[in-house]
Short mmCIF file of C-alpha atoms in Angstrom, two decimals:
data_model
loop_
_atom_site.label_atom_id
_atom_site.label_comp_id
_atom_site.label_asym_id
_atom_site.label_seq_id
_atom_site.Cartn_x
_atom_site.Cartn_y
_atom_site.Cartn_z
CA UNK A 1 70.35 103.35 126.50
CA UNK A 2 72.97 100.77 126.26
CA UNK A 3 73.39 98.86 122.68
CA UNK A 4 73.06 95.02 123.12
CA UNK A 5 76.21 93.16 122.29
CA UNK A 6 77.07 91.37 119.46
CA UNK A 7 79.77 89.01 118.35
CA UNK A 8 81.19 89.19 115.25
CA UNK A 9 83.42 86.47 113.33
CA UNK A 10 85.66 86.77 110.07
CA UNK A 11 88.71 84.99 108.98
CA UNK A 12 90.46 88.05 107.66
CA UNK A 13 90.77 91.18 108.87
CA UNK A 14 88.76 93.83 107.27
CA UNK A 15 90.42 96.46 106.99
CA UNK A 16 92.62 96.57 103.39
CA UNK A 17 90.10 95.58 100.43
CA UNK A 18 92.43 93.61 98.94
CA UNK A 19 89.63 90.82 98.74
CA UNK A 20 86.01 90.89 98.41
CA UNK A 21 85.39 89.16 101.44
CA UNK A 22 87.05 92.38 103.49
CA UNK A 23 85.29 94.95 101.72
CA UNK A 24 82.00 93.20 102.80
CA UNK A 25 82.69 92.22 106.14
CA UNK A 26 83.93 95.89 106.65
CA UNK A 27 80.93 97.26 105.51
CA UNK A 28 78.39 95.17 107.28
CA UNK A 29 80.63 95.67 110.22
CA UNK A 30 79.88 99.27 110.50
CA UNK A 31 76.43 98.93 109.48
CA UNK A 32 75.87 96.67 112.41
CA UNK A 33 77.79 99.32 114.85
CA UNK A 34 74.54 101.77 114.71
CA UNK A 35 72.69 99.02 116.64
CA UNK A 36 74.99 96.76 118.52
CA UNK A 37 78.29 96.97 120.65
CA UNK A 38 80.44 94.94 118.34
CA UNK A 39 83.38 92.47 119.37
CA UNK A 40 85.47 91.62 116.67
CA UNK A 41 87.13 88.54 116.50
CA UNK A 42 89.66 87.98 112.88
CA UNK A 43 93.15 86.71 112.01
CA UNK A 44 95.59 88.94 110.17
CA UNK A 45 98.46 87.37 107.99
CA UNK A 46 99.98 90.81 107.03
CA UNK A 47 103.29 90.80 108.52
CA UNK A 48 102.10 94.69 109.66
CA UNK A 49 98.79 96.17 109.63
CA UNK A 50 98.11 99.55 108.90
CA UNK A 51 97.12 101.58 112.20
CA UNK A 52 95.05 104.16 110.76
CA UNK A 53 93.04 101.70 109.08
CA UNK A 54 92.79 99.72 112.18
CA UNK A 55 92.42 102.46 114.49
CA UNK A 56 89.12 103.25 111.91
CA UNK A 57 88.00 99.61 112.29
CA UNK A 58 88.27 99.87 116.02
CA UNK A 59 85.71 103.25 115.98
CA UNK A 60 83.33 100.83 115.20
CA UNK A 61 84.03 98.35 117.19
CA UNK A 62 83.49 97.72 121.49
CA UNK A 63 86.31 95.24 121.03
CA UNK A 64 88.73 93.97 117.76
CA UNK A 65 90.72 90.77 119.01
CA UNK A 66 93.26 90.35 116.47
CA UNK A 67 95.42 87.13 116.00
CA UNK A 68 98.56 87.17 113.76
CA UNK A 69 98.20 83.99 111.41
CA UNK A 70 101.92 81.50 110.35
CA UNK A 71 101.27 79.85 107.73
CA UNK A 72 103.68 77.44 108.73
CA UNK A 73 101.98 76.25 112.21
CA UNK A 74 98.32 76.55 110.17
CA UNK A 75 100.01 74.14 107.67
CA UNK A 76 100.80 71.83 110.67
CA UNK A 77 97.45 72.05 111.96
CA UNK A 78 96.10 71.48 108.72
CA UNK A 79 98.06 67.87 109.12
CA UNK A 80 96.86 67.22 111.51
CA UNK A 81 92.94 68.23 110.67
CA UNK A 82 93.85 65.67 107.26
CA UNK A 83 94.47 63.03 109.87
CA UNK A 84 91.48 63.88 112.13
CA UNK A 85 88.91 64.13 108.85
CA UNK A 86 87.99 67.90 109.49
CA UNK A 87 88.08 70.25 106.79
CA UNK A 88 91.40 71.56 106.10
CA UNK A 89 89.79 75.46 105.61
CA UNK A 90 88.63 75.22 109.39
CA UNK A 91 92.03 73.22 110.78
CA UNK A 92 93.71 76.92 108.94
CA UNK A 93 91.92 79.13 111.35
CA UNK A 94 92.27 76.50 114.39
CA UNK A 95 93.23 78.33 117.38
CA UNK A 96 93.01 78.43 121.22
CA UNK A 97 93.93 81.64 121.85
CA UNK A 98 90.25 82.67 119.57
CA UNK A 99 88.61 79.85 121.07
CA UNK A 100 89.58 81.58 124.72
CA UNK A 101 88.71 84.57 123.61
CA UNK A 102 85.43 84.00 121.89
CA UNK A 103 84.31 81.94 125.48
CA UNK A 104 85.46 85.41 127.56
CA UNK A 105 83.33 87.21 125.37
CA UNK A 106 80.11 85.24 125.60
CA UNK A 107 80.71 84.58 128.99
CA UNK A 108 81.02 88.37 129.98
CA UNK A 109 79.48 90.20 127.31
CA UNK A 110 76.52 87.59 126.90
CA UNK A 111 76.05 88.56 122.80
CA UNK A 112 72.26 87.15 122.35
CA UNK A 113 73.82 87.58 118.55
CA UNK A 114 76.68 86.35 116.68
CA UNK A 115 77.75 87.38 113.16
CA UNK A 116 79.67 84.53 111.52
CA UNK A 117 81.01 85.52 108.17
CA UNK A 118 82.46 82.54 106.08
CA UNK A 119 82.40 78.98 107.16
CA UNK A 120 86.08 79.14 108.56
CA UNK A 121 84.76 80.23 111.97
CA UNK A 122 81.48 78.00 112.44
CA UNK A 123 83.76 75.87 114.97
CA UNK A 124 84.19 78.46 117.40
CA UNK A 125 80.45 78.86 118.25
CA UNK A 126 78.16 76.31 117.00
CA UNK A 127 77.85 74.53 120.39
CA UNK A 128 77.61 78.32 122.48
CA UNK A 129 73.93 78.28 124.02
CA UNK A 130 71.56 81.10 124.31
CA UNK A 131 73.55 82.85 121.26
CA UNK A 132 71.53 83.30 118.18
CA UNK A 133 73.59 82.55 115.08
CA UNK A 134 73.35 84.46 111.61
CA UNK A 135 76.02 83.22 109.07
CA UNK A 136 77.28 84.69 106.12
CA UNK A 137 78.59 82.01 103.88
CA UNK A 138 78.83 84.90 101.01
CA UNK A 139 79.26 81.93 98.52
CA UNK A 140 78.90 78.08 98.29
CA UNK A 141 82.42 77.19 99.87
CA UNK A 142 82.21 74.10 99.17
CA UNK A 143 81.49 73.89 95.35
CA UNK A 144 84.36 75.45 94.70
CA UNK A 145 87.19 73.03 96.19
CA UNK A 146 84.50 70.60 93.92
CA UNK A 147 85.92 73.23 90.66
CA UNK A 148 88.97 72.84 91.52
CA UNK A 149 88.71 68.65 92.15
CA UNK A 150 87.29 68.58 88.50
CA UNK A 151 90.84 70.77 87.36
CA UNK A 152 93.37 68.66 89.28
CA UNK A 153 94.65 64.83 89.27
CA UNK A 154 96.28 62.73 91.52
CA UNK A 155 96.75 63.39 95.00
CA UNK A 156 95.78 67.38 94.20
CA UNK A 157 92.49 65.85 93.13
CA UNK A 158 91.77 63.40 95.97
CA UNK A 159 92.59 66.48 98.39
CA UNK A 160 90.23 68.79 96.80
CA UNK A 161 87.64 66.23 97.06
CA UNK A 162 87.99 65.62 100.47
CA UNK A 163 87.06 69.34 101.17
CA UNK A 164 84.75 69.68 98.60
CA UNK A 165 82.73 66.78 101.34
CA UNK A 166 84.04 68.15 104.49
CA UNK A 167 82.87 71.34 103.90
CA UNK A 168 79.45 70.48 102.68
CA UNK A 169 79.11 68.58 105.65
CA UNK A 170 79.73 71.60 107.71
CA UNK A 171 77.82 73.70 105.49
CA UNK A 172 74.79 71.74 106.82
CA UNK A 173 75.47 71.26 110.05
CA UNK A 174 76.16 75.48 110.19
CA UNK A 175 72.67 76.23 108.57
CA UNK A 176 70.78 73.68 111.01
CA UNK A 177 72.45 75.56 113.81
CA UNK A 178 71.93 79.09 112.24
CA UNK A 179 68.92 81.68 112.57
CA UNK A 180 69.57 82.07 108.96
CA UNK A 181 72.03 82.39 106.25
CA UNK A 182 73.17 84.50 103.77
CA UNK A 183 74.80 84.59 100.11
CA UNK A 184 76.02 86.85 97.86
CA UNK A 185 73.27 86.22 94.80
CA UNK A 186 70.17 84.49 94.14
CA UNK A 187 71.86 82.40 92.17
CA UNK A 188 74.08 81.11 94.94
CA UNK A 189 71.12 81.16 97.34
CA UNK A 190 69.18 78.94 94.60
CA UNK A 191 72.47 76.48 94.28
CA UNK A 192 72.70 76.33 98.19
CA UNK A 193 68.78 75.35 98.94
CA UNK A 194 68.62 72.79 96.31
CA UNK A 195 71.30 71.10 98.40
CA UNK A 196 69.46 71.36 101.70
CA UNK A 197 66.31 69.47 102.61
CA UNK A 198 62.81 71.71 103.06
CA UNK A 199 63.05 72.16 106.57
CA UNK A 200 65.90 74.20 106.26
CA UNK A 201 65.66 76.08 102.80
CA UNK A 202 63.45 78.93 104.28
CA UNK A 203 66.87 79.85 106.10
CA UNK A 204 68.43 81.05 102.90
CA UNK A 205 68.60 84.25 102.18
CA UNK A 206 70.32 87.24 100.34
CA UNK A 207 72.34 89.38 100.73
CA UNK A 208 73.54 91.51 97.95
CA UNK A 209 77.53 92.80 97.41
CA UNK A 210 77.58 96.64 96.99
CA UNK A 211 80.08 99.26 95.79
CA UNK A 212 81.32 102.55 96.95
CA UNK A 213 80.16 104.66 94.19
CA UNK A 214 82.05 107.57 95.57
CA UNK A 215 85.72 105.96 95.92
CA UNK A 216 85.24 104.75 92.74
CA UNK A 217 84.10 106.94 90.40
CA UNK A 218 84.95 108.24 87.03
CA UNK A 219 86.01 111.30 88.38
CA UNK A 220 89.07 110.01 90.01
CA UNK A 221 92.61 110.82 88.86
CA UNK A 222 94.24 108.73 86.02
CA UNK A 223 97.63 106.87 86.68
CA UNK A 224 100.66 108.95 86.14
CA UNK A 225 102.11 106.81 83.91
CA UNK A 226 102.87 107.76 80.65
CA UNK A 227 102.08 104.40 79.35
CA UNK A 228 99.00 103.88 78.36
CA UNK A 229 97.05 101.06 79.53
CA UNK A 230 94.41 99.56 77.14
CA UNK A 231 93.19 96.05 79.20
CA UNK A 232 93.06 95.71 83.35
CA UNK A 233 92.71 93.13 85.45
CA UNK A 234 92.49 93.77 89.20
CA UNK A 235 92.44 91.22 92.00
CA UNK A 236 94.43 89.24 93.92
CA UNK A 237 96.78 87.62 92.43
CA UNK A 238 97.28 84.48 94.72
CA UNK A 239 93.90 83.45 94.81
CA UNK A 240 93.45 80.60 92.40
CA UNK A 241 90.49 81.50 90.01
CA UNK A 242 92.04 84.96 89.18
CA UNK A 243 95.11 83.25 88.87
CA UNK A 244 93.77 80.52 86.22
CA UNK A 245 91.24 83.12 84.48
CA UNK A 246 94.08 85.50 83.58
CA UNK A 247 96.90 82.71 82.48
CA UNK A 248 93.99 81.49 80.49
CA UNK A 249 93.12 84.87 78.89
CA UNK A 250 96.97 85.84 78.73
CA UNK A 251 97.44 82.01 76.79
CA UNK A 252 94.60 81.93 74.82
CA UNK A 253 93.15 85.61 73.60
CA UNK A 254 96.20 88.04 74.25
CA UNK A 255 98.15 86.61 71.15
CA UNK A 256 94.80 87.09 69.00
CA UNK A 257 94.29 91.07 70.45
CA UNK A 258 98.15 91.83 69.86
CA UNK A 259 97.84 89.99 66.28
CA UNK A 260 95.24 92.88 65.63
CA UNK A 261 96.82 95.92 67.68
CA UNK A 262 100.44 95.05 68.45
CA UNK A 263 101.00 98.14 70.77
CA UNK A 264 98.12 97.08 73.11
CA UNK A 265 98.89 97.04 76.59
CA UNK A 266 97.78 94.71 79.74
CA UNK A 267 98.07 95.31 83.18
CA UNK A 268 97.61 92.92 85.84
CA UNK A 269 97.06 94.47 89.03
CA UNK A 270 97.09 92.30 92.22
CA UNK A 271 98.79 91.96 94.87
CA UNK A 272 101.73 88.33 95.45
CA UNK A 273 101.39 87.45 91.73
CA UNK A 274 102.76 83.86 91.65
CA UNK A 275 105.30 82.93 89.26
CA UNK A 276 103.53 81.81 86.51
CA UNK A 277 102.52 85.74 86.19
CA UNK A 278 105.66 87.14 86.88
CA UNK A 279 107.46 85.50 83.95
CA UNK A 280 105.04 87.24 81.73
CA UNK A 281 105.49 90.14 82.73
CA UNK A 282 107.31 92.86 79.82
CA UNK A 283 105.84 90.17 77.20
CA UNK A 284 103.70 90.89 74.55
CA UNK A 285 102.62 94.43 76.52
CA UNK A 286 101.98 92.46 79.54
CA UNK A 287 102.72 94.34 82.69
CA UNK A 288 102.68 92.69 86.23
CA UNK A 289 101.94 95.23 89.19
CA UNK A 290 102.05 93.14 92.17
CA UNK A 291 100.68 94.94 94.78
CA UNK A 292 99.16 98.73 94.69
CA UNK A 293 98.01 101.21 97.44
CA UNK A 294 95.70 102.16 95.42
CA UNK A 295 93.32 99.68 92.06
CA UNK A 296 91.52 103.13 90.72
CA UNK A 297 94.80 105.22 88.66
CA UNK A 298 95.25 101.68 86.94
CA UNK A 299 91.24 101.37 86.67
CA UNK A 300 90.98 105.13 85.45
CA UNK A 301 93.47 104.84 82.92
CA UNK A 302 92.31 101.99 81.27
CA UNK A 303 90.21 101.80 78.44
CA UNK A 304 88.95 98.30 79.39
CA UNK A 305 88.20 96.14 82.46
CA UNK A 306 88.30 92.51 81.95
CA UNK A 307 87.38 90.07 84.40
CA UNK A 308 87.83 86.24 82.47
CA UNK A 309 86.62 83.90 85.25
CA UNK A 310 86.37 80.48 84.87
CA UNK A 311 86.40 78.86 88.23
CA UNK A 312 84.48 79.93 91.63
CA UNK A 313 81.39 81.48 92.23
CA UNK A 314 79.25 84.55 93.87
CA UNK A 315 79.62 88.68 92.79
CA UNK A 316 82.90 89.75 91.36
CA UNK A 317 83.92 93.14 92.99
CA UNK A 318 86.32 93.67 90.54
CA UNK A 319 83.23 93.94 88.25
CA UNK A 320 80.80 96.01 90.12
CA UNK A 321 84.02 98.45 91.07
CA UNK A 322 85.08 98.69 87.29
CA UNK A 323 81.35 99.19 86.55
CA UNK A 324 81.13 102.08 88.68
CA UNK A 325 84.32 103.88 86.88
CA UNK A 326 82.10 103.58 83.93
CA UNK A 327 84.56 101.43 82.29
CA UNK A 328 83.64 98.76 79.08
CA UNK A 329 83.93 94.94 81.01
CA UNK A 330 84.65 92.26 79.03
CA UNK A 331 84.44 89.25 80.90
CA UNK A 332 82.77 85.48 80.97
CA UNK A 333 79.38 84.61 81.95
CA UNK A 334 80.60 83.54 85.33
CA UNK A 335 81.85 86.73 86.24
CA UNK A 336 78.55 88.19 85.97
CA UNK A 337 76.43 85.65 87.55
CA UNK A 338 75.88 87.48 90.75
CA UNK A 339 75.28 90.66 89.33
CA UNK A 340 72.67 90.34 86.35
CA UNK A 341 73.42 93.73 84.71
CA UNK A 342 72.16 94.21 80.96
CA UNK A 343 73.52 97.63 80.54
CA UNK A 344 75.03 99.37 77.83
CA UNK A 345 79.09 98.48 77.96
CA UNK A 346 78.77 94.70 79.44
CA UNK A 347 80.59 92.42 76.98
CA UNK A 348 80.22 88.90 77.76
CA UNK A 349 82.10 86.36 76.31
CA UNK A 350 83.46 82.79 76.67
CA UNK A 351 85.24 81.74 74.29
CA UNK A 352 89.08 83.33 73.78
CA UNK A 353 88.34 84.17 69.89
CA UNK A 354 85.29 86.07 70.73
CA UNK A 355 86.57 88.07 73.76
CA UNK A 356 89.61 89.14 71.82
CA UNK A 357 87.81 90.54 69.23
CA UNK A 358 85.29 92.49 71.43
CA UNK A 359 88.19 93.76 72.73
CA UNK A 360 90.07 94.73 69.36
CA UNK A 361 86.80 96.05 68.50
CA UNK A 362 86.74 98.11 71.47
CA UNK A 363 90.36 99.46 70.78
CA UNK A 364 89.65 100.38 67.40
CA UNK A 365 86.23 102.00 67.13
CA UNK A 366 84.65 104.74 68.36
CA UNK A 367 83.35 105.01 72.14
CA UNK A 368 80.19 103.89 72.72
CA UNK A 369 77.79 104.64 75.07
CA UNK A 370 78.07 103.53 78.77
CA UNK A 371 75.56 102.65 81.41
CA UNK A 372 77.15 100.65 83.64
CA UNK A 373 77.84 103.28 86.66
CA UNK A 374 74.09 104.52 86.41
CA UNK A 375 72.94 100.78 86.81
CA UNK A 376 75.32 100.10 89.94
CA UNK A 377 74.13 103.42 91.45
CA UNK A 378 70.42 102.09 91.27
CA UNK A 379 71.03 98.65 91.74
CA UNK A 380 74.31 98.55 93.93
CA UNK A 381 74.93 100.95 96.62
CA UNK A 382 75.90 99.49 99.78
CA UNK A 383 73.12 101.05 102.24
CA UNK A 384 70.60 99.29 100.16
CA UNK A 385 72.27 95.93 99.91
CA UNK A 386 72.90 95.53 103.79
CA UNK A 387 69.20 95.70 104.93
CA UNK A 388 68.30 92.01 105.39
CA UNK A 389 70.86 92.34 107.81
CA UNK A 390 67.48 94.48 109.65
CA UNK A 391 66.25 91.03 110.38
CA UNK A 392 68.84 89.89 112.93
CA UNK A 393 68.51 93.69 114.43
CA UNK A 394 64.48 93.54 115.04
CA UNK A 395 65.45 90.27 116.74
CA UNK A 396 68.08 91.52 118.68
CA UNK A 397 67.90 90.03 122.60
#
């Protein structure tokens, strides 16, 4: 029997988990593939994409329509979205050749589903009839261009604004249209309903960030280096609350953990560190990766994860994947909002004085014990966290 087709939307292409956002969208994608015919429709701004990985993605996939993004014409188009009042995140992703392609697919395929996965491709499909729409908006978009407002001035802080509004807006107008809607927490879920009005808060709904236990695991190779490493940070380095978490840690409670043990070493592992990062790098036992093939040598080496965030919201990977190394995280409240763990080797702290000594203390004394991997093996694993995505298959045209 034939599988019904389905229409899936993403702004990046899932297929290098260089960003949270891929590693879910590429799990739910194959998930979804036991039970629908899926056309893929993403932008790529790798100047080449890996064809083994995207010969994988394509297994899954009826169809993967995949547009090269220039920054430089989205930055034009995002002029002219400032002039026409949309929201600057959509005017990115604006383009016809999608737009054509999304229509051909409807019209041809007629999907009696569509996938949406971030708010960047609403446009394309909240005026298609007869196509049921189930959005993932992972996070609240919009609060965090409001974060970033309440960290700027000037113009920067006027432009923030504006999407901070825009966005909400289309937030709204996204979860009237949709079947129902997703985020990453409760917590998010909570922040996103008190926002809505009652007709439209039984929409919300969860749906949980997992991990691959078995990539990363404890039993993985260490780096080769001889160096030792003693702190880690993994993420992407151009994305703006890693960015100001890490200059904040590196300003503010590095000096206090070198004061203590002046050989201790930090890695910061990301890919296109800006550079504010880069000029730190050899200081003080700072060393700046840039981009790796591969987070879990740095991850395996280390004796500690840290994940200092300060600005954005939802379930840090970076967390749950340094959690399932069985590493000791010491990281901020917000960094753990999404993921509620209470295990043995969870260190939170918010203030610079009191992270650097958990950390010295960490250095120094004996190894303790460590349940974080057993509580993301229970609570985590991605087979579990992907079935509320059952309720758009039992509806399924």
């Amino acid at each position: 029997m034939p599988k019904p087709a389905l229409l899936y939307l993403c702004h990046r292409l899932p297929i290098a988990p260089f960003k949270g956002d891929r590693v879910r969208t590429r799990n739910q994608i194959e998930y979804l593939s036991t039970q629908f015919d899926v056309y893929l429709g993403c932008f790529a701004e790798e100047q080449s994409i890996d064809k083994n990985a995207l010969r994988e993605l394509q297994g899954f996939c009826k169809q993967v329509y995949v547009e090269h993004h220039k920054k430089f014409g989205a930055l034009l188009r995002c002029l002219w979205g400032l002039l026409k009042g949309e929201p600057l995140t959509c005017a990115y992703y604006k383009s016809a050749g999608m737009q054509a392609w999304v229509q051909r697919v409807i019209a041809n395929q007629h999907p009696g589903n569509c996938w949406l996965s971030a708010t960047a491709m609403a446009p394309y499909v909240l005026n298609a009839e007869d196509v049921h729409l189930f959005t993932d908006f992972i996070d609240v978009d919009s609060d965090k261009w409001r974060q970033y407002a309440e960290r700027s001035h000037f113009l920067m802080k006027w432009l923030y604004r504006r999407e901070w509004q825009a966005l909400k807006r289309l937030e709204l107008v996204t979860t009237e249209r949709s079947k129902r809607v997703y985020f990453v927490s409760t917590s998010e879920a909570d922040f996103f309903k008190a926002m809505l009005p009652k007709s439209l808060q039984d929409k919300v709904g969860v749906l949980r960030n997992g991990v691959n236990s078995a990539y990363f695991s404890p039993d993985y190779y260490p780096c080769n280096s001889e160096e030792r490493i003693d702190v880690v940070f993994t993420g992407a380095m151009n994305y703006r609350p890693n960015i100001d978490g890490v200059l904040w840690f590196l300003d503010h409670a590095w000096p206090l953990v070198r004061e203590a043990v002046p050989t201790a070493t930090f890695y910061v592992v990301g890919l296109a560190p800006d550079k504010s990062l880069l000029a730190r790098h050899g200081l003080l036992g700072v060393v700046v990766t840039g981009k790796v093939d591969d987070v879990r040598p740095y991850l395996g080496k280390a004796r500690i994860a840290i994940a200092p965030i300060r600005l954005a919201r939802g379930v840090q990977n970076k967390v749950l994947e340094a959690m399932a190394m069985s590493k000791d995280i010491v990281c901020t409240h917000l960094a753990m909002e999404g993921i509620d763990a209470s295990c043995k080797g969870i260190w939170i702290e918010d203030e610079p004085k009191g992270m650097a000594e958990r950390i010295v203390g960490l250095l120094t004394g004996p190894i303790g014990p460590n349940y974080c991997r057993e509580w993301v093996l229970k609570h985590h694993q991605w087979k579990e966290m992907l079935k509320p995505m059952e309720s758009l298959i039992n509806e399924r045209h």
